[in-house]
Amino acid sequence: MQKFVSTGIEGLDAMLYGGIPEGNQVILAGGPGAGKTLTAFEYLYHGAKEGITSVFFALEEEPERVIENAKLAFTEFKDIDALVKNKKLVIDGEDLVNLLKGGTSSDSSAQYEFGKVISNIESVVVASGAKRVVIDSLSVLDMMISDPFAYRRAMLGLVSKLRRLGVTSILTAEMPTPERNKLKFRTEFFIFDGIIVMYAKGEEEKRMLAMEVIKMRGEKHSFVTTPYEITSGGINVISAEGII
Amino acid sequence: MQKFVSTGIEGLDAMLYGGIPEGNQVILAGGPGAGKTLTAFEYLYHGAKEGITSVFFALEEEPERVIENAKLAFTEFKDIDALVKNKKLVIDGEDLVNLLKGGTSSDSSAQYEFGKVISNIESVVVASGAKRVVIDSLSVLDMMISDPFAYRRAMLGLVSKLRRLGVTSILTAEMPTPERNKLKFRTEFFIFDGIIVMYAKGEEEKRMLAMEVIKMRGEKHSFVTTPYEITSGGINVISAEGII
Amino acid sequence: MQKFVSTGIEGLDAMLYGGIPEGNQVILAGGPGAGKTLTAFEYLYHGAKEGITSVFFALEEEPERVIENAKLAFTEFKDIDALVKNKKLVIDGEDLVNLLKGGTSSDSSAQYEFGKVISNIESVVVASGAKRVVIDSLSVLDMMISDPFAYRRAMLGLVSKLRRLGVTSILTAEMPTPERNKLKFRTEFFIFDGIIVMYAKGEEEKRMLAMEVIKMRGEKHSFVTTPYEITSGGINVISAEGII
Amino acid sequence: MQKFVSTGIEGLDAMLYGGIPEGNQVILAGGPGAGKTLTAFEYLYHGAKEGITSVFFALEEEPERVIENAKLAFTEFKDIDALVKNKKLVIDGEDLVNLLKGGTSSDSSAQYEFGKVISNIESVVVASGAKRVVIDSLSVLDMMISDPFAYRRAMLGLVSKLRRLGVTSILTAEMPTPERNKLKFRTEFFIFDGIIVMYAKGEEEKRMLAMEVIKMRGEKHSFVTTPYEITSGGINVISAEGII
Amino acid sequence: MQKFVSTGIEGLDAMLYGGIPEGNQVILAGGPGAGKTLTAFEYLYHGAKEGITSVFFALEEEPERVIENAKLAFTEFKDIDALVKNKKLVIDGEDLVNLLKGGTSSDSSAQYEFGKVISNIESVVVASGAKRVVIDSLSVLDMMISDPFAYRRAMLGLVSKLRRLGVTSILTAEMPTPERNKLKFRTEFFIFDGIIVMYAKGEEEKRMLAMEVIKMRGEKHSFVTTPYEITSGGINVISAEGII
Amino acid sequence: MQKFVSTGIEGLDAMLYGGIPEGNQVILAGGPGAGKTLTAFEYLYHGAKEGITSVFFALEEEPERVIENAKLAFTEFKDIDALVKNKKLVIDGEDLVNLLKGGTSSDSSAQYEFGKVISNIESVVVASGAKRVVIDSLSVLDMMISDPFAYRRAMLGLVSKLRRLGVTSILTAEMPTPERNKLKFRTEFFIFDGIIVMYAKGEEEKRMLAMEVIKMRGEKHSFVTTPYEITSGGINVISAEGII
């Protein structure tokens, strides 16, 4: 019997007909400003509130800044600091500048450095007993590894490690455009169990944010493009369909 | 007299005016989330139920997960485990991470590794006496071999081997977009006997899945783009044409 | 006085205002599933029936399979085997896998291998006294030769040889898309005397096959895009114009 | 409690629901002729008037010319020279030609040269005690560093330095087109805290300038595309929304 | 006072407001099947009839075939053979296969070979005292020289030679598409004095040929896209504008 | 106080709200046949008539031909020869073929050759005391330097030299298409002070020429796309706006 992990975001759970199938590794892809980091954060926040240890692994901002920005955006989430303090919500990360400042800049050394990042993620997950993981963002790989082939191998190594850890993960990915009709997936995304996209739709005058589930292994899901807002009480997905 | 192999999916058989010509090697191409793996699985499932030994060779997921996901999606297929147990349905595969972790990452070593994959497929087919094969998915080749020329040779070697084995195969292939009007075939697809595409059509608000037979050597086929759903009782192709 | 070689396909002859000018080398380009191989086959079949020795040189399928597929598609052509037997219809070919398995995979060795293919075609034509030739398909060159420059030289060598042999040829070529508005010709096509394209037109819901003569040296021709069907009695081009 | 830095441009502050979050590094991207340099200048000008030391670091024009052009465009800003004189407004820069004339033209030497530019920016900021910085423009990096990978590392080094300096910065970036629907972001932009775009919209006959906030970490912002004019009294953003 | 060279094609002269300015080197670009070779041939034919020695230099067909095809297309031009016999119309050329079969296939040797082609053209022009030249087609350069930079230098050498010879030339060039809205000029075309394009316009159902003068140094010209037909009496340009 | 240099073309001055700011280096970009060379020539012609020494530096045609073509196009400009004779209008240039025939064809030697071109331009400007310069065209750089990075450095060196000479320049640049909606600027254009584009607009049937000011540092300008004609009395810009 399949178990679903609630994202804590009611409307997104509805789009997923329950939640993310346990053990899935999900890409959350979107253009700049779509709220990927906040959405991923909220997923962990609700998990932590339910007592499930959750790890946020920041690769593009300092961990402190992630917490700060989340508190600024979600002013109604009063207990973020408390969850961090009692180690239900673990915010860790790597300093991107350090990662990239290694002695050499060859792809092989970058792969070695990224191998260490994967190791660190593993250590944090094992030490904390986390069941939910967010990695923000995969696009850092773009900055570390120039060869597309080496890039795919590194991404594969990461997914493989997360599968073995048995966690249910969301990995954010930057898209070069905020608009849907220009979206093009990297072929290597196919190794992930799910793909959710966040983008701006609408005309020039007024953009609106919307979300769409492209793929989710192990369950049916909505095919409806669903608008959402970033509110002080969390991501508000305005789903037109009922929850199953 | 040409023999047709039923896909077990009634509407798809109708689109194919009977089924897949025996001995054909068919590409099932589609974007993420189109249900390629499930469709290919169902083809084997129905074969196995009819007593025809069928091999699913997984290159992007572990064999166990393939079975698990199929059972989750097709809850009405109660006898999957039984078919696996009596070896009518053989779920095998290679660990992609192992494949890619070989000593060197050169194209020639990747070709050598892929040669071993082809050997393993051959062994499983010969040992089991299978008549139907699924390989899921060809896109793994993209991750193993960076040179397009070497890629084509590897794909050719695979098709050639399947032809000599006399099996009727479906090979899934990832397309970088879920939408039809962006589809572009790789030129090397021409060496296959058939091409079926699965994609999302419709506007932003609401996507619908649809299927289309692009090419099938040895038979006439429908040119109609036909919608389908993934249901608990299998892929439901809503064909408007009668069955021949 | 120019002589025309009938294609045996009434509607196509009408589009060509008589047939293919004798001695022309014609590209028949189209997407997957357009029926290029069958159209080229029918051209030879009608020639053979009129007593003109005709050679089909298969580069992407085994010769036996070409005959088999033609018989399956054109069930009204009862005398295919007889024509083959009395050597009016010669189906020869090269095993693509063998071609590509040569000791080295460099472009120069591929060119050498392709030189041998050209030699073999010459031998078969000279030995049989053929006046009509089909080569199916040119796209195999894509799989043998990676350098576009070497590719063009090889194609030029082939056309040059066919011209010296004095035959009237159809050479099939794969296009990466089944739709017309995406067609883009390779610049090296200009060395051929004629270009005919076959493609799917119409909207998503229902595709239709259509044919168009783009270029034919030595004669006027129709500029009308003309629909066709693949029927058991041959390619049926539904020309709206009368025959000259 | 988050602090906002007013841009001094009333309508842009309204689009930002207050201003730029303190400590953010913001990309101001736009096509040729959109007024990026003037907008960035005005941001500093208003800061300087409020007594906040502000540094304009010119990489594509000489500092003198920046001041000259600003005075020509903003004739109502009578006190530019006075602000420069009392060192509230510091206009510094590097000579692009000198930067590029280094002994070698390799990427590693370019990175070294750019490292010196970053050092110089740091010195000026530290010496002046500046809280606001403009770098005009990032596109000079395109002319110094040819390898996209080295380019990303250099940009990362710059952002990292600005973060450590604790300044609130606007960095201008050239887009190759003046029109919005062709905008495509460089993936490395994701390391910045905010992205604002300036572009021409409207039909061929008559273009209009408009501004849009794509992303701003640490705050909500407008999603409305808002027209603006360059007037003698500054950038006039015609916001339809009220100020919070 | 500028002198104009009549193209002999009345409607084209009208589009050119008189003809081609004497001494201009004009590109005649078009997709396959547009009739470039015939149009260029007719230009020389009318010159030869007026007693002006005219040279057709064939690079993609044998000279004999050029004459043959022209006679087949323009059945009303009864005196082609006579003009060839009395050396007013000189049809010369190079064997492309020979050109490309040189000992090495490097760009430098190709440039050397092409240098010889230019020499040969010069010899023929000088020996015959020709005032009009056609080179059919420039696209052969594409097959000889792979490096775009070497290609441009070779093209420049050719134009430079023609200018020094004082001839008025038409050089044909293949475009990869028969349709106008996909036309894209090679930047090196700017070194030519004129550009005329020939293409198919209209919808899928029925294509029509049309001609357009893009550029002609030293004169005004029509900007109207003008349909034309290939008739037995020559190219018939259906110009809606009167002749000046 | 900013000084404006009149272009001598009344409608263009109106679009520029006065003229080109003194000391600006302006790109005049356009497709083939747009009249770039003539427009740039007219700018100098009017300057020379007002007694301002003006230099036309031809890189793609011989200086004699530039004068000849200008006289043919602008038959009402009776005094071109006189202005040339009294050295108010200086037409100089480099032989492109010579430039490209240098001993080696490496980028470094091309840069060296281009460095000499810049030196020659400097000498002519200094010797003549010119205040206005035209360089026709920048696209020759494309033919000399293959590496985009070296290309940018060479362009930068040129702009830098012109700035130091204190001249107000127009530099023409070829675009590969005559139509506006395909325009894409080279990123290195941002180092110029102004960009004006000239292109064909309108439908297939009938093209019209139009001009648009994209950018002009140091002044406001019109955003209206304005039609123009090439007449015997000069470029006639049909501006709908009044002159300031």
Coordinates of C-alpha atoms in Angstrom, one line a residue, chain B residues 27-211:
Chain B
I27 CA 9.7 3.4 -30.3
L28 CA 7.3 4.8 -27.7
A29 CA 8.3 8.4 -27.4
G30 CA 6.8 11.0 -25.1
G31 CA 7.4 13.8 -22.7
P32 CA 7.6 13.4 -18.9
G33 CA 4.4 12.1 -17.2
A34 CA 2.8 10.7 -20.4
G35 CA 2.7 7.2 -19.0
K36 CA 5.2 5.6 -21.3
T37 CA 6.4 3.1 -18.7
L38 CA 2.9 2.1 -17.7
T39 CA 1.8 1.7 -21.4
A40 CA 4.9 -0.5 -22.1
F41 CA 4.2 -2.5 -18.9
E42 CA 0.6 -3.1 -19.9
Y43 CA 1.7 -4.5 -23.2
L44 CA 3.8 -7.1 -21.4
Y45 CA 1.2 -7.8 -18.8
H46 CA -1.4 -8.8 -21.3
G47 CA 1.2 -10.9 -23.2
A48 CA 2.1 -12.7 -20.0
K49 CA -1.5 -13.4 -19.1
E50 CA -1.9 -15.0 -22.5
G51 CA 1.1 -17.2 -21.7
I52 CA 3.7 -15.4 -23.7
T53 CA 6.9 -14.9 -21.8
S54 CA 7.6 -11.2 -21.6
V55 CA 10.7 -9.3 -20.4
F56 CA 10.7 -5.8 -19.0
F57 CA 14.3 -4.5 -18.9
A58 CA 14.5 -1.5 -16.7
L59 CA 17.3 1.0 -17.2
E60 CA 16.0 4.0 -15.2
E61 CA 14.4 2.5 -12.2
E62 CA 15.0 -0.6 -10.1
P63 CA 12.9 -3.6 -11.2
E64 CA 11.2 -3.8 -7.9
R65 CA 10.0 -0.2 -8.2
V66 CA 8.6 -0.8 -11.7
I67 CA 6.4 -3.6 -10.3
E68 CA 5.4 -1.4 -7.3
N69 CA 4.5 1.5 -9.5
A70 CA 2.5 -0.7 -11.9
K71 CA 0.6 -2.2 -9.0
L72 CA -0.2 1.3 -7.6
A73 CA -1.4 2.6 -11.0
F74 CA -3.2 -0.5 -12.2
T75 CA -5.0 -1.7 -9.1
E76 CA -7.3 -3.9 -11.1
F77 CA -4.4 -6.0 -12.4
K78 CA -4.5 -8.4 -9.4
D79 CA -2.2 -11.1 -10.9
I80 CA 1.0 -9.1 -11.5
D81 CA 2.8 -10.9 -8.7
A82 CA 1.6 -14.3 -9.8
L83 CA 2.8 -13.6 -13.3
V84 CA 6.1 -12.6 -12.0
K85 CA 6.3 -15.6 -9.8
N86 CA 5.6 -18.1 -12.6
K87 CA 8.1 -16.3 -14.8
K88 CA 5.7 -15.3 -17.5
L89 CA 6.5 -11.7 -16.6
V90 CA 10.2 -11.2 -16.1
I91 CA 11.3 -7.8 -14.7
D92 CA 15.0 -7.4 -15.0
G93 CA 17.3 -4.4 -15.3
E94 CA 20.6 -2.7 -14.9
D95 CA 21.6 -0.3 -12.2
L96 CA 22.2 2.9 -14.1
V97 CA 24.5 4.2 -11.4
N98 CA 26.7 1.1 -11.7
L99 CA 26.6 1.4 -15.5
L100 CA 27.9 5.0 -15.3
K101 CA 30.4 4.4 -12.5
G102 CA 32.8 2.4 -14.7
G103 CA 36.5 3.2 -14.4
T104 CA 36.6 5.6 -17.2
S105 CA 34.0 7.9 -18.6
S106 CA 35.1 7.9 -22.2
D107 CA 32.7 7.1 -25.0
S108 CA 34.5 4.0 -26.0
S109 CA 34.2 2.5 -22.5
A110 CA 30.6 3.6 -22.4
Q111 CA 30.0 1.8 -25.6
Y112 CA 31.7 -1.2 -24.1
E113 CA 29.5 -1.0 -21.1
F114 CA 26.4 -0.6 -23.2
G115 CA 27.6 -3.7 -25.2
K116 CA 27.4 -5.6 -22.0
V117 CA 23.8 -4.3 -21.4
I118 CA 22.8 -5.6 -24.8
S119 CA 24.4 -8.9 -23.9
N120 CA 22.5 -9.1 -20.7
I121 CA 19.2 -8.4 -22.4
E122 CA 20.1 -11.2 -24.9
S123 CA 20.8 -13.6 -22.0
V124 CA 17.6 -12.8 -20.2
V125 CA 15.6 -13.2 -23.5
V126 CA 17.2 -16.4 -24.5
A127 CA 17.0 -17.9 -21.0
S128 CA 13.3 -17.1 -20.6
G129 CA 12.3 -17.8 -24.1
A130 CA 10.6 -14.3 -24.2
K131 CA 8.7 -13.1 -27.3
R132 CA 8.0 -9.6 -26.1
V133 CA 10.5 -7.2 -24.8
V134 CA 10.3 -3.7 -23.3
I135 CA 13.4 -1.5 -22.7
D136 CA 12.7 1.4 -20.5
S137 CA 14.2 3.7 -21.5
L138 CA 16.5 4.4 -24.4
S139 CA 17.3 7.8 -23.0
V140 CA 19.7 6.2 -20.7
L141 CA 22.0 6.0 -23.7
D142 CA 22.0 9.8 -23.6
M143 CA 23.5 9.6 -20.2
M144 CA 26.1 7.0 -21.2
I145 CA 27.3 8.2 -24.5
S146 CA 28.0 11.8 -25.3
D147 CA 29.0 11.6 -28.9
P148 CA 25.9 11.6 -31.2
F149 CA 27.7 9.4 -33.7
A150 CA 28.6 6.7 -31.1
Y151 CA 25.1 7.0 -29.8
R152 CA 23.6 6.1 -33.2
R153 CA 25.9 3.1 -33.5
A154 CA 24.9 1.9 -30.0
M155 CA 21.2 2.2 -30.9
L156 CA 21.8 0.4 -34.1
G157 CA 23.5 -2.4 -32.3
L158 CA 20.6 -2.7 -30.0
V159 CA 18.0 -2.8 -32.7
S160 CA 20.0 -5.3 -34.7
K161 CA 20.3 -7.6 -31.7
L162 CA 16.5 -7.4 -31.0
R163 CA 15.8 -8.2 -34.6
R164 CA 18.0 -11.3 -34.5
L165 CA 16.3 -12.4 -31.3
G166 CA 13.0 -12.3 -33.2
V167 CA 11.1 -10.5 -30.4
T168 CA 8.5 -7.8 -30.8
S169 CA 9.7 -4.9 -28.7
I170 CA 8.6 -1.5 -27.3
L171 CA 11.5 0.8 -26.4
T172 CA 10.5 4.0 -24.5
A173 CA 12.2 7.3 -25.3
E174 CA 12.0 10.6 -23.4
M175 CA 11.2 13.8 -25.3
P176 CA 12.3 17.1 -23.7
T177 CA 8.8 18.6 -23.9
P178 CA 5.3 17.3 -23.0
E179 CA 3.7 19.1 -26.0
R180 CA 3.2 17.8 -29.5
N181 CA 3.9 20.8 -31.5
K182 CA 7.5 20.9 -30.3
L183 CA 8.2 17.2 -31.0
K184 CA 11.2 16.6 -33.2
F185 CA 12.4 13.2 -33.9
R186 CA 16.0 12.1 -33.7
T187 CA 17.1 11.1 -37.2
E188 CA 18.3 7.7 -35.9
F189 CA 14.7 6.8 -35.0
F190 CA 14.3 5.9 -38.7
I191 CA 16.0 2.5 -38.1
F192 CA 13.0 1.5 -35.9
D193 CA 10.0 -0.2 -37.5
G194 CA 7.5 1.9 -35.7
I195 CA 7.1 5.2 -33.8
I196 CA 4.2 5.9 -31.5
V197 CA 4.1 9.3 -29.6
M198 CA 2.4 10.1 -26.3
Y199 CA 2.0 13.8 -25.4
A200 CA -0.1 16.4 -23.7
K201 CA -2.3 18.5 -25.9
G202 CA -4.7 21.3 -25.2
E203 CA -4.2 24.7 -23.7
E204 CA -2.5 25.8 -20.6
E205 CA -5.5 25.6 -18.4
K206 CA -6.1 21.9 -18.9
R207 CA -3.8 19.4 -20.5
M208 CA -5.1 16.1 -22.0
L209 CA -3.0 13.1 -22.9
A210 CA -3.2 11.8 -26.5
M211 CA -1.4 9.2 -28.6

